Short mmCIF file of C-alpha atoms in Angstrom, two decimals:
data_model
loop_
_atom_site.label_atom_id
_atom_site.label_comp_id
_atom_site.label_asym_id
_atom_site.label_seq_id
_atom_site.Cartn_x
_atom_site.Cartn_y
_atom_site.Cartn_z
CA MET A 902 136.93 112.31 118.15
CA TYR A 903 136.64 113.32 114.50
CA LYS A 904 133.52 113.45 112.38
CA LEU A 905 133.39 113.43 108.61
CA LEU A 906 130.21 114.96 107.22
CA VAL A 907 129.24 114.30 103.63
CA TYR A 908 126.12 115.30 101.79
CA ASP A 909 124.36 115.07 98.46
CA ILE A 910 121.82 117.86 98.20
CA GLU A 911 120.55 119.05 94.82
CA ASP A 912 118.74 122.19 95.98
CA ASP A 913 121.22 125.10 96.02
CA LYS A 914 119.43 127.01 98.77
CA GLN A 915 119.24 123.98 101.09
CA ARG A 916 122.85 123.02 100.38
CA THR A 917 124.11 126.54 101.08
CA LYS A 918 122.13 126.75 104.32
CA LEU A 919 123.56 123.45 105.56
CA ALA A 920 127.11 124.43 104.55
CA LYS A 921 126.76 127.66 106.55
CA LEU A 922 125.62 125.67 109.58
CA PHE A 923 128.62 123.31 109.33
CA GLU A 924 130.93 126.30 109.07
CA LYS A 925 129.26 127.94 112.08
CA LEU A 926 129.71 124.72 114.08
CA GLY A 927 133.46 124.80 113.42
CA PHE A 928 133.74 122.19 110.67
CA VAL A 929 136.37 122.64 107.98
CA ARG A 930 135.47 122.06 104.35
CA LEU A 931 137.68 119.45 102.69
CA GLN A 932 135.73 119.33 99.42
CA LYS A 933 132.50 120.92 98.20
CA SER A 934 130.34 118.40 100.04
CA VAL A 935 132.81 116.98 102.58
CA TRP A 936 133.51 118.50 106.00
CA LEU A 937 135.72 117.50 108.94
CA GLY A 938 135.21 118.39 112.59
CA HIS A 939 136.73 117.55 115.96
CA GLY A 940 135.27 117.62 119.44
CA ASN A 941 134.28 115.79 122.60
CA GLU A 942 131.01 113.94 123.31
CA THR A 943 129.27 117.05 124.69
CA TYR A 944 130.21 119.03 121.60
CA TRP A 945 128.95 116.29 119.26
CA GLY A 946 125.69 115.91 121.14
CA LYS A 947 124.93 119.59 120.70
CA CYS A 948 126.10 119.58 117.07
CA LEU A 949 123.96 116.57 116.27
CA GLU A 950 120.86 118.28 117.66
CA ARG A 951 121.38 121.26 115.39
CA ILE A 952 122.25 119.14 112.36
CA LYS A 953 119.16 116.93 112.86
CA LYS A 954 116.95 120.01 113.07
CA ALA A 955 118.44 121.43 109.86
CA CYS A 956 118.18 118.08 108.05
CA SER A 957 114.52 117.68 108.99
CA LYS A 958 113.81 120.60 106.64
CA LEU A 959 115.59 119.05 103.63
CA ASP A 960 113.70 117.47 100.76
CA GLN A 961 113.43 113.68 100.59
CA GLN A 962 116.13 113.31 97.91
CA ALA A 963 118.78 114.93 100.13
CA ASN A 964 121.30 112.71 101.87
CA VAL A 965 123.55 113.65 104.80
CA SER A 966 125.97 111.18 106.42
CA ILE A 967 128.08 111.64 109.54
CA ILE A 968 131.01 109.25 109.91
CA THR A 969 133.10 108.89 113.08
CA ILE A 970 136.82 108.59 112.39
CA ALA A 971 139.41 107.49 114.93
CA PRO A 972 142.51 109.69 115.12
CA GLN A 973 144.71 106.76 114.02
CA ALA A 974 142.60 106.34 110.88
CA LEU A 975 143.21 109.97 109.88
CA GLU A 976 146.94 109.30 109.89
CA SER A 977 146.50 106.58 107.27
CA ILE A 978 144.65 108.77 104.76
CA ILE A 979 146.44 109.13 101.44
CA GLN A 980 145.73 112.50 99.94
CA PHE A 981 146.32 114.19 96.60
CA GLY A 982 145.42 117.77 95.80
CA SER A 983 145.58 121.24 97.27
CA VAL A 984 143.96 120.67 100.68
CA ASN A 985 146.58 120.20 103.40
CA LEU A 986 144.74 117.63 105.51
CA GLN A 987 147.45 117.36 108.18
CA SER A 988 147.37 121.11 108.74
CA ILE A 989 143.58 121.01 109.10
CA ILE A 990 143.78 118.11 111.55
CA ASN A 991 146.36 119.94 113.66
CA GLU A 992 144.20 123.06 113.73
CA LEU A 993 141.04 121.12 114.62
CA THR A 994 142.69 119.29 117.50
CA LEU A 995 143.83 122.54 119.07
CA THR A 996 140.52 124.36 118.94
CA TYR A 997 136.88 123.52 118.52
CA LEU A 998 133.76 125.40 119.36
CA ILE A 999 131.61 124.64 122.36
CA ILE A 1000 128.06 125.42 121.38
#
């Protein structure tokens, strides 16, 4: 199961703290405010707990969304730019962190 995390956070300190958490949880940054992760239900349950805790400290203008993406849907993504999405997907499916 894949998760796409996107956020809109104006405060630099809060945004940096959340980005560090996503990185620590094994997510890969696709764009400045877009992250992709892969894991099983147990992994996501533990991730969600930590993300909820971190988001509870954000100001009211901040917005964080977590979107579940089926593996088949990832194959249909059309991409332009320097990020090699297929390489990231392959890497994520081979390894993910168990918290």
